């Protein structure tokens, strides 16, 4: 942060105990106009005090407080005189650290629950007395520490929200940071504004200034190669880096043979007049031959990550000396690839695939943002709406949608059906309403009848989800006529397909992509 843009005085620190949702907490706090930063859960009270917190949030996490090696916090943070909010595991930590007791197993709750507020406090100011909330826990508080009151309950959890208003300590068993707790943002706003007394001095404009300063500082006079996929993240990254360092930036667009129909041409056209230096590399043969015969999703992802780096290294040699590689890595890529404490869900190509001895220094200014925050940065930078509001497309491309081994015929099935789906969704005027939609080809075949003959062909699965943050998602409610038209066209127009299915799974427990 430069001297002209000091970190706002009102800052909240999220102590991370390995939750899938830690960054979501920080981002929901930032949405309230309050600067929030994630720090390791084991940070000492002294280090934290030096950073001047107005509030502290203890995140959730996959562990159980009494397990060996369970993440712990410095008990000194409860003596700083700063308000603390515990979330899920953070509640267990607060309860056990302050002299109460946590018990495992009895009150397991996963999914939506109805919660009632029983005792008024600043945490629930203005919230309805009954509301739904998202639960995901095995342990629960059994005995509260001295000074704590039970503030809210659900059918399965007597201590769904607790608090010690005198010390300004609060904790919730549910997850206020996920969209499935509709009043969650209001609760977090109550904590940061009502309990901690923070103002509203953080916004995307401050982020852009901050990020540009950081890029300039990191890169100095060095040259930067930027991996441009044409998706929102890398486009915003390129615009940000271009604004920061101008001609020191060269963008590389790699066609890995796993792009959607017409995509390579569209991306080249979109950046043709942008003033960015853009080099297009056709590496499709190389990627597809390395992927031949590989059916394990993680191996596929690692191969793609590795090949990307190889191509960049090669391009670097051809184009001259580049010290830095800019990547549009965003927070869900980082968290789902697993961290020191978070569980690994899948290796996003730009995280899990990186070899240890990478010849580049990485520039990743979007690493702490979510997709919708990246879009707001794009708007702040003046990028066209067609670019900012593009649906996301994963770096490994169609490789993660051809489930199992990638063969030319199944890749073509996904490419053709995806084009039909995109055309029909646009025709129905639904493209802005649905966050992401695509097709998948499963590695099974089923019997059908076409004309008078038996067929034994692949199914196409349509996946369409609504989500704000891509960390949780729900199946989109497509009108039946639209679904039927898509299914008819897919089965009639895509060779090798005799069935079309709709994926009705939420995330969690499913993920958005199939691999
Ligand atoms: P999942 O499947 O993890 O996807 O629920 C969440 C969002 O991330 C996208 N995704 C990726 N994006 N590299 C990317 O750039 C990847 O390796 C990757 N894997 C998933 C996915 O399309 C969805 O928008």
Coordinates of C-alpha atoms in Angstrom, one line a residue, residues 49-374:
X49 CA -1.8 -5.8 18.1
X50 CA 0.9 -4.1 16.1
X51 CA -1.4 -4.2 13.0
X52 CA -4.0 -2.2 14.9
X53 CA -7.1 -4.4 14.5
X54 CA -10.6 -2.8 15.1
X55 CA -12.0 -6.3 15.0
X56 CA -10.9 -9.9 14.9
X57 CA -12.8 -12.8 13.2
X58 CA -11.8 -16.4 14.0
X59 CA -12.6 -18.5 10.9
X60 CA -14.1 -22.0 10.6
X61 CA -11.9 -24.9 9.8
X62 CA -12.1 -28.7 9.1
X63 CA -10.6 -29.7 12.5
X64 CA -12.1 -30.5 15.8
X65 CA -10.7 -28.4 18.7
X66 CA -9.7 -31.4 20.8
X67 CA -7.9 -33.3 18.0
X68 CA -4.1 -33.6 18.2
X69 CA -2.5 -30.9 16.1
X70 CA -5.8 -28.9 15.8
X71 CA -5.1 -25.3 14.9
X72 CA -5.0 -23.1 17.9
X73 CA -4.9 -19.3 18.5
X74 CA -2.9 -17.3 20.9
X75 CA -5.1 -16.8 24.0
X76 CA -3.6 -13.3 24.3
X77 CA -5.9 -12.1 21.5
X78 CA -8.8 -12.3 23.9
X79 CA -7.0 -9.8 26.2
X80 CA -6.4 -7.1 23.5
X81 CA -9.7 -5.3 24.3
X82 CA -10.7 -5.8 20.6
X83 CA -14.1 -7.3 19.6
X84 CA -13.9 -10.9 18.4
X85 CA -16.3 -12.9 16.3
X86 CA -15.9 -16.7 16.1
X87 CA -17.4 -18.6 13.2
X88 CA -18.0 -22.4 13.4
X89 CA -14.5 -23.7 14.4
X90 CA -13.9 -20.2 15.6
X91 CA -16.8 -20.6 18.0
X92 CA -15.4 -23.8 19.3
X93 CA -12.0 -22.2 19.8
X94 CA -13.4 -19.3 21.6
X95 CA -15.5 -21.5 23.9
X96 CA -12.7 -23.9 24.8
X97 CA -10.1 -21.1 25.1
X98 CA -12.3 -19.0 27.5
X99 CA -13.1 -21.9 29.8
X100 CA -16.2 -23.5 28.3
X101 CA -16.6 -26.9 26.7
X102 CA -17.1 -28.3 23.2
X103 CA -18.5 -31.7 22.4
X104 CA -18.2 -33.7 19.3
X105 CA -20.7 -35.6 17.2
X106 CA -24.0 -35.0 19.0
X107 CA -25.4 -32.1 17.1
X108 CA -24.2 -32.7 13.5
X109 CA -25.8 -30.4 11.1
X110 CA -25.1 -29.8 7.4
X111 CA -27.2 -27.6 5.2
X112 CA -29.9 -25.1 5.8
X113 CA -31.4 -24.7 9.3
X114 CA -34.0 -22.4 10.8
X115 CA -32.6 -20.2 13.5
X116 CA -34.4 -18.2 16.2
X117 CA -32.8 -15.2 18.0
X118 CA -33.8 -15.5 21.7
X119 CA -31.7 -12.6 23.3
X120 CA -31.2 -9.2 21.6
X121 CA -27.7 -8.0 21.1
X122 CA -25.8 -5.7 18.8
X123 CA -25.0 -8.7 16.6
X124 CA -28.6 -9.3 15.7
X125 CA -29.8 -5.7 15.5
X126 CA -32.3 -5.3 12.7
X127 CA -32.3 -9.0 11.9
X128 CA -35.6 -10.9 11.8
X129 CA -36.3 -13.0 14.9
X130 CA -36.4 -16.2 12.8
X131 CA -34.1 -16.6 9.8
X132 CA -32.5 -19.4 7.8
X133 CA -28.8 -20.1 8.1
X134 CA -26.2 -22.5 6.6
X135 CA -24.7 -25.0 9.0
X136 CA -21.8 -27.3 8.4
X137 CA -20.4 -28.8 11.7
X138 CA -19.9 -31.9 13.7
X139 CA -18.9 -30.3 17.1
X140 CA -20.9 -27.9 19.1
X141 CA -20.6 -25.8 22.3
X142 CA -21.7 -27.9 25.4
X143 CA -21.0 -25.5 28.2
X144 CA -20.5 -21.7 27.7
X145 CA -17.6 -19.8 29.3
X146 CA -18.5 -17.4 32.1
X147 CA -20.1 -14.2 30.9
X148 CA -21.5 -15.7 27.8
X149 CA -25.2 -15.8 26.9
X150 CA -27.0 -18.1 24.5
X151 CA -28.3 -15.7 21.8
X152 CA -29.8 -18.0 19.2
X153 CA -30.8 -21.6 18.7
X154 CA -31.7 -24.0 15.9
X155 CA -33.5 -27.4 16.3
X156 CA -30.2 -29.2 16.4
X157 CA -28.0 -26.6 18.0
X158 CA -28.7 -25.0 21.3
X159 CA -25.8 -22.6 20.9
X160 CA -26.2 -21.4 17.3
X161 CA -25.1 -17.9 18.4
X162 CA -23.5 -16.9 21.7
X163 CA -22.0 -13.7 23.1
X164 CA -20.5 -11.9 25.9
X165 CA -21.6 -8.3 25.2
X166 CA -19.5 -6.8 28.0
X167 CA -16.3 -8.0 26.4
X168 CA -17.7 -7.7 22.9
X169 CA -17.1 -11.4 22.1
X170 CA -19.6 -13.0 19.8
X171 CA -19.7 -16.4 18.0
X172 CA -21.9 -18.2 15.6
X173 CA -22.1 -21.9 14.8
X174 CA -23.5 -21.2 11.3
X175 CA -21.7 -19.6 8.3
X176 CA -22.8 -15.9 7.9
X177 CA -20.3 -15.5 5.0
X178 CA -22.1 -17.9 2.5
X179 CA -25.0 -16.8 0.3
X180 CA -27.2 -19.5 1.8
X181 CA -27.4 -17.5 5.0
X182 CA -29.4 -14.7 3.5
X183 CA -29.0 -12.4 6.5
X184 CA -25.3 -13.2 6.8
X185 CA -24.0 -10.0 5.4
X186 CA -26.3 -8.0 7.7
X187 CA -24.9 -9.9 10.6
X188 CA -21.3 -9.3 9.6
X189 CA -22.2 -5.6 9.0
X190 CA -23.6 -5.5 12.6
X191 CA -20.3 -6.9 13.9
X192 CA -17.9 -4.7 12.0
X193 CA -20.0 -1.4 12.2
X194 CA -22.2 -2.0 15.3
X195 CA -19.8 -3.9 17.5
X196 CA -16.3 -2.8 16.3
X197 CA -17.3 0.7 15.3
X198 CA -15.7 0.6 11.8
X199 CA -16.6 3.2 9.2
X200 CA -17.0 2.7 5.4
X201 CA -13.6 3.6 3.9
X202 CA -12.7 0.6 1.6
X203 CA -13.8 0.1 -2.0
X204 CA -12.6 -1.3 -5.4
X205 CA -11.0 2.1 -6.3
X206 CA -8.7 1.7 -3.3
X207 CA -8.0 -1.9 -4.4
X208 CA -7.0 -0.8 -7.9
X209 CA -4.6 1.9 -6.6
X210 CA -3.2 -0.5 -4.1
X211 CA -2.7 -3.3 -6.8
X212 CA -1.1 -0.9 -9.3
X213 CA 1.4 0.3 -6.7
X214 CA 2.2 -3.2 -5.7
X215 CA 2.8 -4.4 -9.2
X216 CA 5.1 -1.4 -9.9
X217 CA 7.0 -2.1 -6.7
X218 CA 7.3 -5.8 -7.3
X219 CA 8.4 -5.6 -10.9
X220 CA 10.5 -2.4 -11.0
X221 CA 12.0 -2.2 -14.5
X222 CA 11.6 -5.9 -15.2
X223 CA 9.6 -7.4 -18.1
X224 CA 6.4 -9.4 -17.4
X225 CA 4.8 -12.2 -19.4
X226 CA 1.1 -12.4 -18.8
X227 CA -0.9 -15.5 -19.4
X228 CA -4.1 -14.3 -21.2
X229 CA -6.9 -16.8 -21.6
X230 CA -9.5 -14.3 -22.7
X231 CA -11.5 -15.0 -19.6
X232 CA -12.5 -12.3 -17.1
X233 CA -9.7 -12.9 -14.6
X234 CA -6.8 -12.7 -17.1
X235 CA -8.4 -9.8 -19.0
X236 CA -8.7 -7.8 -15.8
X237 CA -5.2 -8.8 -14.8
X238 CA -3.8 -7.7 -18.2
X239 CA -5.6 -4.4 -18.0
X240 CA -4.4 -3.8 -14.4
X241 CA -0.8 -4.8 -15.3
X242 CA -0.9 -2.7 -18.5
X243 CA -2.0 0.3 -16.5
X244 CA 0.8 -0.3 -14.0
X245 CA 3.7 -1.0 -16.2
X246 CA 2.7 -0.3 -19.9
X247 CA 5.1 -1.7 -22.4
X248 CA 7.0 -3.8 -19.9
X249 CA 4.1 -6.3 -20.3
X250 CA 3.7 -8.9 -23.1
X251 CA 0.6 -11.1 -23.1
X252 CA 0.6 -14.7 -24.3
X253 CA -2.5 -16.5 -25.4
X254 CA -2.0 -20.3 -25.5
X255 CA -4.4 -22.4 -27.5
X256 CA -4.2 -25.7 -25.7
X257 CA -6.7 -27.4 -28.1
X258 CA -9.2 -27.5 -25.2
X259 CA -10.9 -24.2 -26.0
X260 CA -14.6 -23.7 -26.9
X261 CA -15.8 -23.4 -30.4
X262 CA -14.4 -20.2 -32.1
X263 CA -12.7 -19.1 -28.9
X264 CA -9.2 -18.6 -30.2
X265 CA -10.4 -16.3 -33.0
X266 CA -12.7 -14.4 -30.6
X267 CA -9.9 -13.8 -28.0
X268 CA -7.5 -12.6 -30.7
X269 CA -10.1 -10.2 -32.1
X270 CA -11.1 -8.9 -28.7
X271 CA -7.6 -7.8 -27.9
X272 CA -6.6 -6.7 -31.4
X273 CA -7.1 -3.0 -30.8
X274 CA -6.3 -2.9 -27.1
X275 CA -2.8 -1.6 -27.2
X276 CA -1.5 -4.7 -25.4
X277 CA 1.3 -6.7 -26.9
X278 CA -0.3 -10.0 -27.6
X279 CA 1.4 -13.2 -28.8
X280 CA -0.8 -16.2 -29.8
X281 CA 0.7 -19.7 -29.5
X282 CA -0.9 -22.8 -31.0
X283 CA 0.2 -25.6 -28.6
X284 CA -2.8 -27.8 -29.1
X285 CA -0.9 -30.8 -30.4
X286 CA 1.5 -30.7 -27.6
X287 CA -1.2 -30.6 -24.8
X288 CA -3.5 -33.2 -26.4
X289 CA -0.6 -35.7 -27.0
X290 CA 0.5 -35.4 -23.3
X291 CA -3.1 -36.0 -22.2
X292 CA -3.7 -39.0 -24.4
X293 CA -4.7 -42.1 -22.3
X294 CA -4.8 -40.1 -19.0
X295 CA -8.1 -40.4 -17.1
X296 CA -7.4 -39.3 -13.6
X297 CA -8.7 -35.7 -13.1
X298 CA -5.8 -34.6 -10.9
X299 CA -3.2 -36.0 -13.3
X300 CA -4.9 -34.2 -16.2
X301 CA -4.8 -30.9 -14.2
X302 CA -1.2 -31.3 -13.3
X303 CA -0.2 -32.1 -16.9
X304 CA -2.0 -29.0 -18.1
X305 CA -0.4 -26.8 -15.4
X306 CA 3.0 -28.3 -16.3
X307 CA 2.5 -27.8 -20.1
X308 CA 1.4 -24.2 -19.6
X309 CA 4.6 -23.5 -17.8
X310 CA 6.6 -25.3 -20.4
X311 CA 5.0 -23.2 -23.2
X312 CA 5.6 -20.0 -21.3
X313 CA 9.2 -20.9 -20.6
X314 CA 9.7 -21.6 -24.3
X315 CA 7.9 -18.4 -25.3
X316 CA 10.0 -16.5 -22.8
X317 CA 13.2 -17.8 -24.5
X318 CA 11.9 -16.9 -27.9
X319 CA 10.7 -13.4 -27.0
X320 CA 13.7 -12.4 -24.8
X321 CA 14.2 -12.0 -21.2
X322 CA 11.2 -12.1 -18.9
X323 CA 11.7 -12.2 -15.2
X324 CA 8.0 -12.3 -14.2
X325 CA 4.9 -14.3 -15.1
X326 CA 1.6 -12.6 -14.3
X327 CA -1.3 -15.0 -13.7
X328 CA -5.0 -14.3 -13.1
X329 CA -5.2 -16.6 -10.2
X330 CA -8.1 -15.7 -8.0
X331 CA -9.0 -16.9 -4.5
X332 CA -11.2 -19.9 -5.2
X333 CA -8.4 -21.3 -7.3
X334 CA -6.0 -21.0 -4.4
X335 CA -8.3 -22.3 -1.7
X336 CA -9.6 -25.3 -3.6
X337 CA -6.1 -26.4 -4.5
X338 CA -5.5 -26.9 -0.7
X339 CA -3.3 -25.0 1.6
X340 CA -1.3 -25.8 4.7
X341 CA -4.6 -26.4 6.6
X342 CA -7.4 -26.4 4.0
X343 CA -8.4 -29.7 2.4
X344 CA -7.5 -30.1 -1.3
X345 CA -10.6 -30.2 -3.5
X346 CA -8.9 -29.9 -6.9
X347 CA -5.6 -28.6 -8.3
X348 CA -6.5 -25.5 -10.3
X349 CA -4.2 -25.5 -13.2
X350 CA -2.5 -22.3 -12.2
X351 CA -1.8 -23.4 -8.7
X352 CA -1.3 -27.1 -8.4
X353 CA 0.5 -27.5 -11.7
X354 CA 3.4 -25.2 -10.9
X355 CA 6.7 -27.0 -10.8
X356 CA 8.9 -26.1 -7.7
X357 CA 11.7 -24.6 -9.6
X358 CA 9.7 -22.2 -11.7
X359 CA 12.0 -19.9 -13.7
X360 CA 9.6 -17.0 -13.2
X361 CA 8.6 -14.8 -10.3
X362 CA 4.8 -14.7 -10.1
X363 CA 2.7 -11.6 -10.2
X364 CA -0.8 -12.5 -8.9
X365 CA -2.6 -9.3 -7.9
X366 CA -6.1 -10.9 -8.0
X367 CA -5.1 -13.8 -5.7
X368 CA -7.2 -12.6 -2.8
X369 CA -10.3 -11.7 -4.8
X370 CA -13.5 -13.5 -5.8
X371 CA -14.9 -13.5 -9.3
X372 CA -17.5 -10.8 -8.6
X373 CA -14.8 -8.6 -7.0
X374 CA -12.7 -9.2 -10.1

